[in-house]
Short mmCIF file of C-alpha atoms and ligand atoms in Angstrom, two decimals:
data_model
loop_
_atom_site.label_atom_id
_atom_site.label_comp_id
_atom_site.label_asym_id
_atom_site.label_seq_id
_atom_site.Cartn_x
_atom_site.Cartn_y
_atom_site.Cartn_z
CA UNK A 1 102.33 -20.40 -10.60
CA UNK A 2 104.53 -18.05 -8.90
CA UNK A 3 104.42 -17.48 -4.96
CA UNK A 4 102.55 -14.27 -5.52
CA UNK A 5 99.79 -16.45 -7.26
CA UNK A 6 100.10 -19.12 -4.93
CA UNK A 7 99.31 -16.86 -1.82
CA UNK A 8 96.37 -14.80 -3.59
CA UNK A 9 95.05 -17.69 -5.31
CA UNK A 10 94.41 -18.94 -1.87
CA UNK A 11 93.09 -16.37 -0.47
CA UNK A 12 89.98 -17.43 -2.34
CA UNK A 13 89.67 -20.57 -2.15
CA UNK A 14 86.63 -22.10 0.75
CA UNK A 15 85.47 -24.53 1.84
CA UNK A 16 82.16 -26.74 0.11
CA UNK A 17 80.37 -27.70 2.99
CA UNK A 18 78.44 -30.71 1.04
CA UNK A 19 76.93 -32.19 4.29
CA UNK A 20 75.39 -28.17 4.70
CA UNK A 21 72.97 -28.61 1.22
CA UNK A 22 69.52 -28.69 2.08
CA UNK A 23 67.22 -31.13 0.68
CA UNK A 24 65.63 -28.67 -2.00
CA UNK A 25 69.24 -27.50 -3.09
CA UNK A 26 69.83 -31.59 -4.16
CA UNK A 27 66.14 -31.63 -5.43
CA UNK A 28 66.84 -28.31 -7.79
CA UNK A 29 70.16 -30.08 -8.99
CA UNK A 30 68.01 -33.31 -9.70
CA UNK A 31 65.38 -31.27 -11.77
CA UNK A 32 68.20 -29.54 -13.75
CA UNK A 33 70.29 -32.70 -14.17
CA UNK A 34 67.57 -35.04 -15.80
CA UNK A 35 66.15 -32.08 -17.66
CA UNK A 36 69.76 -31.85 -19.53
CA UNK A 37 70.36 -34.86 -19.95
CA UNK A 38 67.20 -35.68 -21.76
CA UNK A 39 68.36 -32.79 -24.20
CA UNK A 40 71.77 -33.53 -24.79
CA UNK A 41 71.90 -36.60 -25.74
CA UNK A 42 72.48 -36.18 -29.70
CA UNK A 43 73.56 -32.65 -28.49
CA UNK A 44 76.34 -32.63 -26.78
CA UNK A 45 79.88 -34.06 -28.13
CA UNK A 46 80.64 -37.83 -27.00
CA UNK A 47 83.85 -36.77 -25.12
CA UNK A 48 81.52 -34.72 -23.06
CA UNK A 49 78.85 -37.55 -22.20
CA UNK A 50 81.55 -40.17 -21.85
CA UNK A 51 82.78 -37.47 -19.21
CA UNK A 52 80.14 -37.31 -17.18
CA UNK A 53 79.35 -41.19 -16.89
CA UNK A 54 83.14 -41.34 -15.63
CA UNK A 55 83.09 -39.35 -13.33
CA UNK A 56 79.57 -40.56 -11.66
CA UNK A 57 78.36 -36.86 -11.73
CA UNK A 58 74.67 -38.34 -11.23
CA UNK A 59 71.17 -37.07 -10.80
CA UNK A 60 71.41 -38.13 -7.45
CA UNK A 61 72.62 -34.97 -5.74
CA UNK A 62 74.65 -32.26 -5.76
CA UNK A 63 78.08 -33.59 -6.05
CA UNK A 64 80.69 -34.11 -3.10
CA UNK A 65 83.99 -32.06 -4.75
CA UNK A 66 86.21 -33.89 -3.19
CA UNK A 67 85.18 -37.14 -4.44
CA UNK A 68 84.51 -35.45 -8.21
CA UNK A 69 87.96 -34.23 -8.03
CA UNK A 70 89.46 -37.69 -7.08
CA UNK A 71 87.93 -39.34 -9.89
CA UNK A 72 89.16 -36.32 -12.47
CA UNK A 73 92.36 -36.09 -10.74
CA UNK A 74 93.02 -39.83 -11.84
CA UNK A 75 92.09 -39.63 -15.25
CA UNK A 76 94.31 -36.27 -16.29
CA UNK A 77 95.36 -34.34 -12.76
CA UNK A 78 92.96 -31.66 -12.58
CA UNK A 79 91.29 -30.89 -9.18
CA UNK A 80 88.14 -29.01 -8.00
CA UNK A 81 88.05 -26.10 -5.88
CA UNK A 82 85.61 -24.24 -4.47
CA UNK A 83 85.37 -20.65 -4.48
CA UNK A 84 82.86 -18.01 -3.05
CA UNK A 85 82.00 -16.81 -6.84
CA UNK A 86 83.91 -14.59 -8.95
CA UNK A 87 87.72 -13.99 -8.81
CA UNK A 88 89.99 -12.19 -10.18
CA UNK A 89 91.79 -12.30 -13.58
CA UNK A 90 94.71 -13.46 -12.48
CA UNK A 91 93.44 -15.61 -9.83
CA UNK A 92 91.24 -17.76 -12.37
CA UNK A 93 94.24 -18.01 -14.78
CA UNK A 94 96.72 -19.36 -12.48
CA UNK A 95 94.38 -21.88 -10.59
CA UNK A 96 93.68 -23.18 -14.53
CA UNK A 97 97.54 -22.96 -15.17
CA UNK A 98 98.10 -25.71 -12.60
CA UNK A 99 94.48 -27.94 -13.07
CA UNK A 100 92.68 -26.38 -10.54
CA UNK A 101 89.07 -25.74 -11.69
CA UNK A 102 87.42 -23.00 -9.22
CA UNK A 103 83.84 -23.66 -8.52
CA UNK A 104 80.76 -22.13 -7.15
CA UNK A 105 78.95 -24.14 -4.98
CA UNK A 106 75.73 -22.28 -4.62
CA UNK A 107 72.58 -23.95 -6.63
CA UNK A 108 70.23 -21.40 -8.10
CA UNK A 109 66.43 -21.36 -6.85
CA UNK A 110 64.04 -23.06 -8.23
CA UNK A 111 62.69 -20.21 -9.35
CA UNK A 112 65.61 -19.30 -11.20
CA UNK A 113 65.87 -22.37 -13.85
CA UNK A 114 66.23 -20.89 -16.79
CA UNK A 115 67.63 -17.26 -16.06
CA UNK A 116 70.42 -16.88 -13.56
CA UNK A 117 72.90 -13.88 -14.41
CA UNK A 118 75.77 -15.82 -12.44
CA UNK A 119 76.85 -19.70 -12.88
CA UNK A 120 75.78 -21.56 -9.83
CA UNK A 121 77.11 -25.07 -9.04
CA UNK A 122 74.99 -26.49 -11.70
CA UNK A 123 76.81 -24.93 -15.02
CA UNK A 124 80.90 -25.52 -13.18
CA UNK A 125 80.12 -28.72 -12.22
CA UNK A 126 77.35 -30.34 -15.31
CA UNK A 127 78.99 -27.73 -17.37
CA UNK A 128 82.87 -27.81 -17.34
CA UNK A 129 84.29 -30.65 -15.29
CA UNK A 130 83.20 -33.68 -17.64
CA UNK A 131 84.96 -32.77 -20.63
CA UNK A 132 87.96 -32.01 -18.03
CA UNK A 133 88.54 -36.01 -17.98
CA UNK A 134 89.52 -35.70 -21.70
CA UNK A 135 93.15 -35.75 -21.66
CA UNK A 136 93.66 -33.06 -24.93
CA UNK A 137 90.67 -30.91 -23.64
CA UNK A 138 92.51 -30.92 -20.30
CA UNK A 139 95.43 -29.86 -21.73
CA UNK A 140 93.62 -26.55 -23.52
CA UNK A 141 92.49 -25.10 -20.14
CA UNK A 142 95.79 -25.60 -18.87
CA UNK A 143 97.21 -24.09 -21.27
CA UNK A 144 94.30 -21.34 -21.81
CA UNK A 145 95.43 -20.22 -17.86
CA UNK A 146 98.82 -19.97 -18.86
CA UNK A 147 98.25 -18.01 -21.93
CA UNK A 148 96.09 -15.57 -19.70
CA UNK A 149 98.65 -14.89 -17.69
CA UNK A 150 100.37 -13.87 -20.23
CA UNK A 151 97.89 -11.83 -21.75
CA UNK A 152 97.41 -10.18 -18.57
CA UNK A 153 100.84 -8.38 -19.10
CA UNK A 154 100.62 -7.94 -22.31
CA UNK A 155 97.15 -5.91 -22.17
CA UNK A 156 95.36 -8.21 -24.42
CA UNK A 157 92.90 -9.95 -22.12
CA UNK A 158 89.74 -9.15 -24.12
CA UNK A 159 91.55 -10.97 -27.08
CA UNK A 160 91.99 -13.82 -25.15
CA UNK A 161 88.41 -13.95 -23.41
CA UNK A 162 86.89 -14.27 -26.82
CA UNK A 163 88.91 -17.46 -27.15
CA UNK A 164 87.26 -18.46 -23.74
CA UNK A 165 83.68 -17.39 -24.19
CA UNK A 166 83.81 -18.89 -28.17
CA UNK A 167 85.36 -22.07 -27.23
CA UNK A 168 85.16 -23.47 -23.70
CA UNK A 169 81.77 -21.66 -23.30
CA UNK A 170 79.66 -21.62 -26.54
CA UNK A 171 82.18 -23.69 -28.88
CA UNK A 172 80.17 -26.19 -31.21
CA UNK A 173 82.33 -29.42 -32.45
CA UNK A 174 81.57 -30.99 -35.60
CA UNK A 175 81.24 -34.93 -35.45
CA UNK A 176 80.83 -37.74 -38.61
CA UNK A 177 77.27 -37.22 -37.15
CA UNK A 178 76.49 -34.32 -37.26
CA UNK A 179 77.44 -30.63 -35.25
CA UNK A 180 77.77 -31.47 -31.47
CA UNK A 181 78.06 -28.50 -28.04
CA UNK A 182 80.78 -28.79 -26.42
CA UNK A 183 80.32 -25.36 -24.64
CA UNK A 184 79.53 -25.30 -21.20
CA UNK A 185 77.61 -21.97 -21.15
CA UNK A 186 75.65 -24.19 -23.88
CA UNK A 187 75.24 -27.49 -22.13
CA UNK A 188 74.16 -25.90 -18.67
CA UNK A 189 71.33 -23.64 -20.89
CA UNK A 190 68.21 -26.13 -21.60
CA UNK A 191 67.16 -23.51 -24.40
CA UNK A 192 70.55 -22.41 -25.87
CA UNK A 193 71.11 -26.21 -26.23
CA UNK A 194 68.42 -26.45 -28.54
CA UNK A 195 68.73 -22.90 -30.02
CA UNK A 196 72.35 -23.44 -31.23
CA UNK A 197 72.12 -26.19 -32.97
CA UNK A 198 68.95 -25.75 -34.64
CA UNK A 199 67.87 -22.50 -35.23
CA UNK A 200 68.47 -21.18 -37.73
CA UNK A 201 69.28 -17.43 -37.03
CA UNK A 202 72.81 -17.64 -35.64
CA UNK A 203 76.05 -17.73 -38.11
CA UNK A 204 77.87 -20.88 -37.57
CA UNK A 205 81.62 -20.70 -38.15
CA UNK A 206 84.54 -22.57 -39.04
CA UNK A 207 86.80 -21.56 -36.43
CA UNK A 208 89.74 -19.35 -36.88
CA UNK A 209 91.92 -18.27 -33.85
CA UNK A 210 92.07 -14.50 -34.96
CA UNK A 211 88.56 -14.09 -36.50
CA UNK A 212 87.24 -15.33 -33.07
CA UNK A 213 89.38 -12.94 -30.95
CA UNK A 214 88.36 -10.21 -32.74
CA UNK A 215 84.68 -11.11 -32.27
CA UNK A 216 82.36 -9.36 -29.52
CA UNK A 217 80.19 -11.69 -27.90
CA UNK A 218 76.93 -10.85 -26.11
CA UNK A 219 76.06 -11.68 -22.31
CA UNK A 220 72.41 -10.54 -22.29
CA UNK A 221 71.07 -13.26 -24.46
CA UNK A 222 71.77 -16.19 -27.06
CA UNK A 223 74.31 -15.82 -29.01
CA UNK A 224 74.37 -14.94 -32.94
CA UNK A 225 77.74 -16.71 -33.84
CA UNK A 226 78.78 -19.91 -33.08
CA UNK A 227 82.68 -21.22 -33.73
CA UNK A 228 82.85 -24.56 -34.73
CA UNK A 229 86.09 -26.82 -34.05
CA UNK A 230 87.03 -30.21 -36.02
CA UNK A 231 88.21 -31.63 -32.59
CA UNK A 232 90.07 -30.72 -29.58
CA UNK A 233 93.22 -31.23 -30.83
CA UNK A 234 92.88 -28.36 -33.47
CA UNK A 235 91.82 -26.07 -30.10
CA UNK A 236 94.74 -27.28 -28.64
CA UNK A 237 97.28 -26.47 -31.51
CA UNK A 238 95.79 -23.16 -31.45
CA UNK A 239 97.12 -21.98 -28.45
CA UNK A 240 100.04 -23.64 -28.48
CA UNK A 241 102.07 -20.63 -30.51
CA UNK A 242 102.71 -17.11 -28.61
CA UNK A 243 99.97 -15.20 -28.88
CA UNK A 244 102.16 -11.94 -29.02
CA UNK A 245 102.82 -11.36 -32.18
CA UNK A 246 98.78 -12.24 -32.60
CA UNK A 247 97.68 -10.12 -30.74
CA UNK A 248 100.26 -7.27 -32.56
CA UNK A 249 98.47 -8.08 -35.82
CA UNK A 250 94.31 -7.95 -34.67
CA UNK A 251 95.43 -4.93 -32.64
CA UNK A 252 95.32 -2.99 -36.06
CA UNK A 253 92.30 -4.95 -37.07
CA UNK A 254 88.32 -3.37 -36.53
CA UNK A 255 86.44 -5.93 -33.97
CA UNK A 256 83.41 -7.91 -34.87
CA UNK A 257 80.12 -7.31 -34.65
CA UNK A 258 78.58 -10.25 -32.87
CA UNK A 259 76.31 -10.62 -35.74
CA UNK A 260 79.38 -9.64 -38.22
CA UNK A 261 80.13 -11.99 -41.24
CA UNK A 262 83.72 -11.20 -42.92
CA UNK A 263 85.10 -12.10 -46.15
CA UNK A 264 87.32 -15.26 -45.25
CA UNK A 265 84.41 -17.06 -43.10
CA UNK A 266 83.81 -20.23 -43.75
CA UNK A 267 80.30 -21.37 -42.64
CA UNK A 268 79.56 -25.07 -41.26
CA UNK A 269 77.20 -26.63 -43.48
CA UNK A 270 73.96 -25.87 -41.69
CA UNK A 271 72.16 -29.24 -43.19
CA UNK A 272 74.50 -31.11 -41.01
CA UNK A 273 73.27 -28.87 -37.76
CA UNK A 274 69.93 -30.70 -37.82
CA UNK A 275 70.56 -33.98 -37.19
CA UNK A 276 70.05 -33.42 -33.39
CA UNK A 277 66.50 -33.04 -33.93
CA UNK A 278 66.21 -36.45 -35.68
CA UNK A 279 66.25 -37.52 -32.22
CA UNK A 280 62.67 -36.24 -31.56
CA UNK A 281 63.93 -34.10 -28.10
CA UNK A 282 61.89 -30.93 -29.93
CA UNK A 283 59.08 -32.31 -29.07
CA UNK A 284 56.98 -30.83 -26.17
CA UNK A 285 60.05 -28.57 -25.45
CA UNK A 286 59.82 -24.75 -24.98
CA UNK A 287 62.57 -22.99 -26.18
CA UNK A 288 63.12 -20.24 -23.58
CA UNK A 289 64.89 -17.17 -24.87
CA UNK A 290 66.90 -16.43 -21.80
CA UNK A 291 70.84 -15.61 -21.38
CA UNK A 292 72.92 -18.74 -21.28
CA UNK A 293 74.93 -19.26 -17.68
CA UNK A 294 78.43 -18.68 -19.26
CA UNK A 295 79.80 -15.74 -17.75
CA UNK A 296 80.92 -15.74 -14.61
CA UNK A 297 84.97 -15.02 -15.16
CA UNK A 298 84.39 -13.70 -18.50
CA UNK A 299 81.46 -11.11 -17.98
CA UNK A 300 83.91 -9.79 -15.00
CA UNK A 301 86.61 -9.31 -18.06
CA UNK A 302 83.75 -7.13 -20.07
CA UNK A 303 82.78 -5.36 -17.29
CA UNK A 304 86.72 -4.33 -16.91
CA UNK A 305 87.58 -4.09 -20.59
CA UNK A 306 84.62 -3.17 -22.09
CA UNK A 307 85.12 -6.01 -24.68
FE1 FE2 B 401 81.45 -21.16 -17.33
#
């Protein structure tokens, strides 16, 4: 992180107040908390559950940062910080270049459960921090910040977005037991956790590092394509070469509908996808076709670059 980034990064950056939650805020993150972790489990990828027993993110309460960020800062150097809501490009990519997750720390109302257009506490904290405490997963945000810097100068950040949204947000991970979420725009959404891996309207994906940059994604509701990754180590590898030259050959490429199929797909074997609902969590559930709480950085990059 330069100076430059250094001094504007801060700028940003406030204070949580924990002891300032109100009874009702802890109560909301309660509700939210058991209600996800009834559904996830069979859902979402071990590295992610594993994650969140570490840390002690519990359905006690909303969570103290500093003590979340002690705990993850131990296991692979990343820290929490809290920030007033969106930031800038630049600022978001150079806090994740040196393990700094920025997080809201408002809770949505109760009222608000299953629609919210912005990520509250809830989604960066249950969402994103847990599968920060895996040391290769780690790695791929650090890395993702420093690759969106670069992006930034090269005038390719709506390539690299998709990469975001596809992977760290709605990515799907397939396990010897069957497809797992590792998304956090997924595992914060009580319906898209269900919808994703068992519906079976959207197109689920091998992934491929230039079929998913050239793919538009939607904000306004579930979404039709899914990516799915062998492990986090293949996501890792993936960003590991310069993106340049990348982004030099999908400039000349059409985008991607998000609905699009193209020749060289390779589709995850949708038998496998079901096996989450051998665990019986369908029952009694309603689906609720609402947007997913994924886009607070990224829907700021639409808004800018029009995808
Ligand atoms: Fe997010």
């Amino acid at each position: 992180m330069t100076a430059v980034d250094d001094q504007s990064a801060a700028n940003f950056l406030i204070e949580q107040k924990w002891q300032d939650y109100t009874e009702e805020e802890h109560s909301i993150w309660r509700l939210l908390f058991e209600r996800q972790q009834r559904l996830l489990v069979g859902r979402a990828c071990d590295e992610f559950l594993e994650g969140l027993d570490a840390l002690g993110v519990a359905a006690d309460g909303i969570p103290d940062f500093r003590k979340l960020s002690d705990a993850l800062d131990a296991a692979t150097g990343w820290r929490i910080v809290a920030v007033p809501g969106l930031v800038p490009d630049d600022v978001f990519f150079a806090f994740l270049a040196r393990r700094r997750f920025p997080s809201t720390c408002f809770i949505r109302r109760r009222d608000q459960l299953d629609y919210l257009q912005e990520p509250d506490v809830f989604h960066d904290i249950c969402g994103h921090v847990p599968l920060l405490m895996n040391p290769v997963f780690a790695d791929y945000m650090q890395a993702y910040g420093e690759g969106g810097l670069k992006a930034l100068g090269l005038g390719h950040l709506q390539h690299l977005a998709r990469l975001y949204w596809y992977t760290v947000e709605f990515g799907l991970i397939a396990t010897r037991r069957g497809l797992r979420i590792y998304g956090s725009g997924v595992l914060s959404s009580a319906g898209e956790s269900v919808y994703c891996l068992e519906d079976p309207r959207p197109h689920r994906i091998r992934f491929d590092l230039r079929r998913v940059m050239r793919t538009r994604y939607r904000i306004d509701d579930f979404q039709q394509t899914y990516f799915v990754i062998d492990d986090f180590r293949q996501l890792f590898d993936a960003t590991r070469p310069d993106f340049a030259p990348i982004y030099h050959e999908i400039a000349t490429q059409p985008d991607i509908e998000p609905d699009g199929l193209v020749r060289d797909d390779r589709p995850f074997n949708a038998s496998r996808s079901l096996s989450a609902g051998s665990h019986g969590q369908k029952n009694g559930l309603q689906v609720v076709r609402s947007p997913s709480l994924g886009r607070k950085r990224l829907e700021d990059v639409r808004q800018h670059h029009n995808q």
